[in-house]
mmCIF file of C-alpha atoms in Angstrom:
data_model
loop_
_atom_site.group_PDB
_atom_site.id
_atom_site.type_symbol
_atom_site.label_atom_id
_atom_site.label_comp_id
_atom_site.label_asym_id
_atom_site.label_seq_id
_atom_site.Cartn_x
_atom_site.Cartn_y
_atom_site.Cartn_z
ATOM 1 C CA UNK A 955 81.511 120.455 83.842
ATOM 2 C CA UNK A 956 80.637 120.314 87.523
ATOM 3 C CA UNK A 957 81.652 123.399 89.222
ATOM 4 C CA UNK A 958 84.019 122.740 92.109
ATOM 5 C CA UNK A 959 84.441 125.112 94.910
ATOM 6 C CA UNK A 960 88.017 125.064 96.444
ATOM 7 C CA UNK A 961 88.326 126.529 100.173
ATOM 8 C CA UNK A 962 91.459 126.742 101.970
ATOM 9 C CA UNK A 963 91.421 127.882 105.372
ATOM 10 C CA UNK A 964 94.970 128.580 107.565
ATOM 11 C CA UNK A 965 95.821 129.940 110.789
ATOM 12 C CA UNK A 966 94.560 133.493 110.271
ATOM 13 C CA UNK A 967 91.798 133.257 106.972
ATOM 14 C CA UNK A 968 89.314 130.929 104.712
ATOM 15 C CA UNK A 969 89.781 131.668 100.991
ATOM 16 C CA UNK A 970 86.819 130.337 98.620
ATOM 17 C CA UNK A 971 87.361 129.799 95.015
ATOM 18 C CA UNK A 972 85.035 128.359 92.310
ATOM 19 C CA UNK A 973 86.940 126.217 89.628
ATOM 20 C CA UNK A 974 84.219 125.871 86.710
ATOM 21 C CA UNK A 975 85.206 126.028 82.708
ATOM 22 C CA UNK A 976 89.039 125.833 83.655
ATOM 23 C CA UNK A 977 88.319 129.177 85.157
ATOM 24 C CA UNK A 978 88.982 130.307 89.003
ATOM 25 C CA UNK A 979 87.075 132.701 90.523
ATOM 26 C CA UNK A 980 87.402 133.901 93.856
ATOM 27 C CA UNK A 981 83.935 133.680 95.983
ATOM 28 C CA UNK A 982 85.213 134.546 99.448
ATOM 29 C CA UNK A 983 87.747 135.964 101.463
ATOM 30 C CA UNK A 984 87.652 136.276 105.300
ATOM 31 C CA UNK A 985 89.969 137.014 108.317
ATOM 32 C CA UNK A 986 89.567 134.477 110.676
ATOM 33 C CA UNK A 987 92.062 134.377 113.334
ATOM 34 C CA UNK A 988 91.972 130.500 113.960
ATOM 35 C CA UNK A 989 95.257 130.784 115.922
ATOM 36 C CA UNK A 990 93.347 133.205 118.845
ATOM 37 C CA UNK A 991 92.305 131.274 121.478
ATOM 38 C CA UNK A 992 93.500 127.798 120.109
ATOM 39 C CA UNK A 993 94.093 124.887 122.265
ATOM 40 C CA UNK A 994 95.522 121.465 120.566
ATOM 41 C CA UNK A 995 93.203 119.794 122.677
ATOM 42 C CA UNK A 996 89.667 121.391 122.428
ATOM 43 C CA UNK A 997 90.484 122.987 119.009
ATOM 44 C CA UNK A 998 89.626 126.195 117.843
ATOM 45 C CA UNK A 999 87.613 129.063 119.385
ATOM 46 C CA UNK A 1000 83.532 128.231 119.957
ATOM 47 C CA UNK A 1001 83.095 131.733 118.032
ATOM 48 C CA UNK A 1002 85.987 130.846 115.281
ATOM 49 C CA UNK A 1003 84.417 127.440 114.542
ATOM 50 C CA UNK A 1004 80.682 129.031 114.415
ATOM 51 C CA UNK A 1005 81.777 131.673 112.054
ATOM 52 C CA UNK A 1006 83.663 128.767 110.077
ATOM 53 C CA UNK A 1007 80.350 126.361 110.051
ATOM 54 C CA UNK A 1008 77.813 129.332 109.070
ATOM 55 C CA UNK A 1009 80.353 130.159 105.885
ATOM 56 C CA UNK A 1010 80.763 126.781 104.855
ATOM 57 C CA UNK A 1011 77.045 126.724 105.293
ATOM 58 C CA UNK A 1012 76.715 129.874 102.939
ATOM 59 C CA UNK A 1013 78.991 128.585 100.958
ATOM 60 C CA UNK A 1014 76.470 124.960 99.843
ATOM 61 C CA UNK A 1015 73.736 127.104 99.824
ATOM 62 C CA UNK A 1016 74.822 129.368 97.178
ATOM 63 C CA UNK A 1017 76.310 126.935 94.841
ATOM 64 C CA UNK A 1018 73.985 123.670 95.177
ATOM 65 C CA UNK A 1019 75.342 120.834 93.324
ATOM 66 C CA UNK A 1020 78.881 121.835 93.458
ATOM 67 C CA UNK A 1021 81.847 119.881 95.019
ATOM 68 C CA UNK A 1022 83.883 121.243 97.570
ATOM 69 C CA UNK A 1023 87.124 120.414 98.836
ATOM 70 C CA UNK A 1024 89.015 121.940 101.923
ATOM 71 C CA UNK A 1025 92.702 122.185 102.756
ATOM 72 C CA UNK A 1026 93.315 122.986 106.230
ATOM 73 C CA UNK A 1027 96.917 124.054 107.275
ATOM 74 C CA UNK A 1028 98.953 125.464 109.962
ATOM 75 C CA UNK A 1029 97.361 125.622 113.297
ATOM 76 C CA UNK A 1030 94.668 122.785 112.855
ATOM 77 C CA UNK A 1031 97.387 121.097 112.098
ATOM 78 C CA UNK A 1032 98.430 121.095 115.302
ATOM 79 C CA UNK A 1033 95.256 119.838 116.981
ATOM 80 C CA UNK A 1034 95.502 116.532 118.592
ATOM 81 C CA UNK A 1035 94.081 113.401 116.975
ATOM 82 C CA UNK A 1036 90.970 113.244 118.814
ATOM 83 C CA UNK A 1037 90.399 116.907 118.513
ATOM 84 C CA UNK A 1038 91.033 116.606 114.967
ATOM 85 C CA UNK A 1039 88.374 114.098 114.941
ATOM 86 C CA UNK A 1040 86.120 115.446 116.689
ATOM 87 C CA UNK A 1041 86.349 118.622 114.141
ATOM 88 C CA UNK A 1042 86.314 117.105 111.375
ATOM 89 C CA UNK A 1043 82.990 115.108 112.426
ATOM 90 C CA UNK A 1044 81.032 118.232 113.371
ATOM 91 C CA UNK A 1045 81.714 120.115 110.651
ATOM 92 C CA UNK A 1046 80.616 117.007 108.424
ATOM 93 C CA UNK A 1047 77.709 116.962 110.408
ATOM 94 C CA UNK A 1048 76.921 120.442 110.564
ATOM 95 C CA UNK A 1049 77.781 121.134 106.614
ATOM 96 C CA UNK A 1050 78.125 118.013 104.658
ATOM 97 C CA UNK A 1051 81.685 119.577 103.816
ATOM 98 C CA UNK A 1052 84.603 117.170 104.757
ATOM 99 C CA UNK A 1053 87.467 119.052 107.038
ATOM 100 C CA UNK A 1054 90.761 117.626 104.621
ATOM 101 C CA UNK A 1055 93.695 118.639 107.598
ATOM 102 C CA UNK A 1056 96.794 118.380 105.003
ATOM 103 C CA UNK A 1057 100.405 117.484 106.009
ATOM 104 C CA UNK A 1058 103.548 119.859 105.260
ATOM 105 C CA UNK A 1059 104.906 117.943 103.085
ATOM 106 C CA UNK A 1060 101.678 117.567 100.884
ATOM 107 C CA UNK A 1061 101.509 122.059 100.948
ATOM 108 C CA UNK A 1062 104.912 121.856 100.034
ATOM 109 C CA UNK A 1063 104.681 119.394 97.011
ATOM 110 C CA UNK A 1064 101.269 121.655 95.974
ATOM 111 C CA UNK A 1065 104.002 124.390 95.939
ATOM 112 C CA UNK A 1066 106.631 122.852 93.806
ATOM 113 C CA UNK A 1067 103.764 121.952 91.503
ATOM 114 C CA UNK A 1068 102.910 124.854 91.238
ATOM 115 C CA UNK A 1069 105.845 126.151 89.413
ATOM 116 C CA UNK A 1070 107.938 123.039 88.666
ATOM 117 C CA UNK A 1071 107.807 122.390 84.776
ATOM 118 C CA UNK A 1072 106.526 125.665 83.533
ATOM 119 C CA UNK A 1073 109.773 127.118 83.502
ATOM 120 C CA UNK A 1074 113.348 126.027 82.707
ATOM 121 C CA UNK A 1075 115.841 127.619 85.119
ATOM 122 C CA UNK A 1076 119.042 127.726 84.281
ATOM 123 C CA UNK A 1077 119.876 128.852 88.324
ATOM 124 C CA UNK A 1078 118.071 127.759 91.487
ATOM 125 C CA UNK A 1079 115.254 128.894 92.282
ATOM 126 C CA UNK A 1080 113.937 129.376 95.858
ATOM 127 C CA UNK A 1081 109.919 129.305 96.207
ATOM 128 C CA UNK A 1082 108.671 130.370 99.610
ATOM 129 C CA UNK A 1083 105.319 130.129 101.138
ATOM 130 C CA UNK A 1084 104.606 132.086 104.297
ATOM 131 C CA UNK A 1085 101.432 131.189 106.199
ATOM 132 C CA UNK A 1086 100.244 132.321 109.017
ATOM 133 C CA UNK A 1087 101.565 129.414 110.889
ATOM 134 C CA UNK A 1088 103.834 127.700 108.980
ATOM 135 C CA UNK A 1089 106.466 128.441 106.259
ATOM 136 C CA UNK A 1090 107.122 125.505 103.028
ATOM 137 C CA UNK A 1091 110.313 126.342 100.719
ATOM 138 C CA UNK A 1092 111.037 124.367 97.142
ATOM 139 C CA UNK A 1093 114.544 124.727 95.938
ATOM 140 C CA UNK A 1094 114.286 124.571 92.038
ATOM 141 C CA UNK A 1095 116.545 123.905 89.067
ATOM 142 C CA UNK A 1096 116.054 123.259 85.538
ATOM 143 C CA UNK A 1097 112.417 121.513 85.575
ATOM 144 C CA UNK A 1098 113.092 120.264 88.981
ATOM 145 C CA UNK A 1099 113.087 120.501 93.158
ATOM 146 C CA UNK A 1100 115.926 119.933 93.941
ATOM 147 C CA UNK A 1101 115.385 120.357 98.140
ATOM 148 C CA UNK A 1102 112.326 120.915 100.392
ATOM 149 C CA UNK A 1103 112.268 122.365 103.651
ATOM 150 C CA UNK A 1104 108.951 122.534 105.961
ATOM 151 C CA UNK A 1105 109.325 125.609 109.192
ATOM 152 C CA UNK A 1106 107.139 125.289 111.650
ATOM 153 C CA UNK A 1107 107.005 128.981 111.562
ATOM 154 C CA UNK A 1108 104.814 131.672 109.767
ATOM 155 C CA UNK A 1109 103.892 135.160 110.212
ATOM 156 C CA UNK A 1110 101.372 134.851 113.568
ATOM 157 C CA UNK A 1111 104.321 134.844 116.235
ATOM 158 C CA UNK A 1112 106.316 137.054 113.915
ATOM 159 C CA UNK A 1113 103.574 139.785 114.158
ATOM 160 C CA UNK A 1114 102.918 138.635 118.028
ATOM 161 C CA UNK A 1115 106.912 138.807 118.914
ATOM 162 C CA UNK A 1116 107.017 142.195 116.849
ATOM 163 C CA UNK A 1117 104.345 144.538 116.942
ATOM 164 C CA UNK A 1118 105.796 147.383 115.185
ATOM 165 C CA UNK A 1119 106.958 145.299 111.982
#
């Protein structure tokens, strides 16, 4: 089986996995504060993105022949379409590793699969996930979501708003 490596990358980190023999491994994990010094318009910092293109670079070069697949979240989210563009192409050109900039919606549902089916609940059942810039929540009963909500809110302005939390 062709091993896959998995990288998701938010607001404040990148997260590497390698999915191989039904078996997930982590391979990286690395503060990046994406959000510092973001603009929806030019996109994320000239350091941030250099530090992002020489890890994705690390990343090929240590596991050649593998597939990788990126979810982006959060703050590039928020990048305007050209900007998104434009990112996407350089770090295709740069890396040969395609940028995937995912919707809410499509976290959320990756949340309620996550869980949904595994378990019969015989109550609701509230699954939360708190990003760094955005927060999904999957209300569950039985086998089933029952209601999803998408916040354009996660823990960056939190922190920013209060310090000494």
């Amino acid at each position: 089986m062709k091993n896959i490596i998995l990288i998701n990358i938010d607001s404040l980190k990148i997260e590497a996995y390698s999915f191989r023999n039904k078996k997930l491994n982590t391979l990286l994990q690395r503060s990046i504060p994406f959000k510092n010094n973001f603009d929806p318009e030019g996109g994320i910092s000239s350091e941030n993105k250099k530090e992002l293109i020489e890890l994705l670079k690390s990343l090929k070069e240590k596991n050649p022949g593998a597939r990788f697949k990126t979810y982006t979240t959060a703050v590039f989210r928020k990048l305007t379409p050209q900007a998104k563009t434009q990112l996407i192409d350089e770090i295709f050109q740069e890396t040969g590793i395609f940028l995937n900039i995912i919707s809410q919606d499509l976290e959320n549902f990756y949340l309620e699969m996550a869980l949904v089916g595994k378990a019969n609940f015989k109550e609701n059942v509230l699954l939360i996930n708190i990003g760094g810039g955005s927060t999904e929540i999957v209300v569950l009963y039985g086998k089933e979501a029952i209601e999803r909500k998408n916040i354009d809110l996660g823990v960056s302005p939190i922190i920013e708003t209060f310090p000494s939390i």
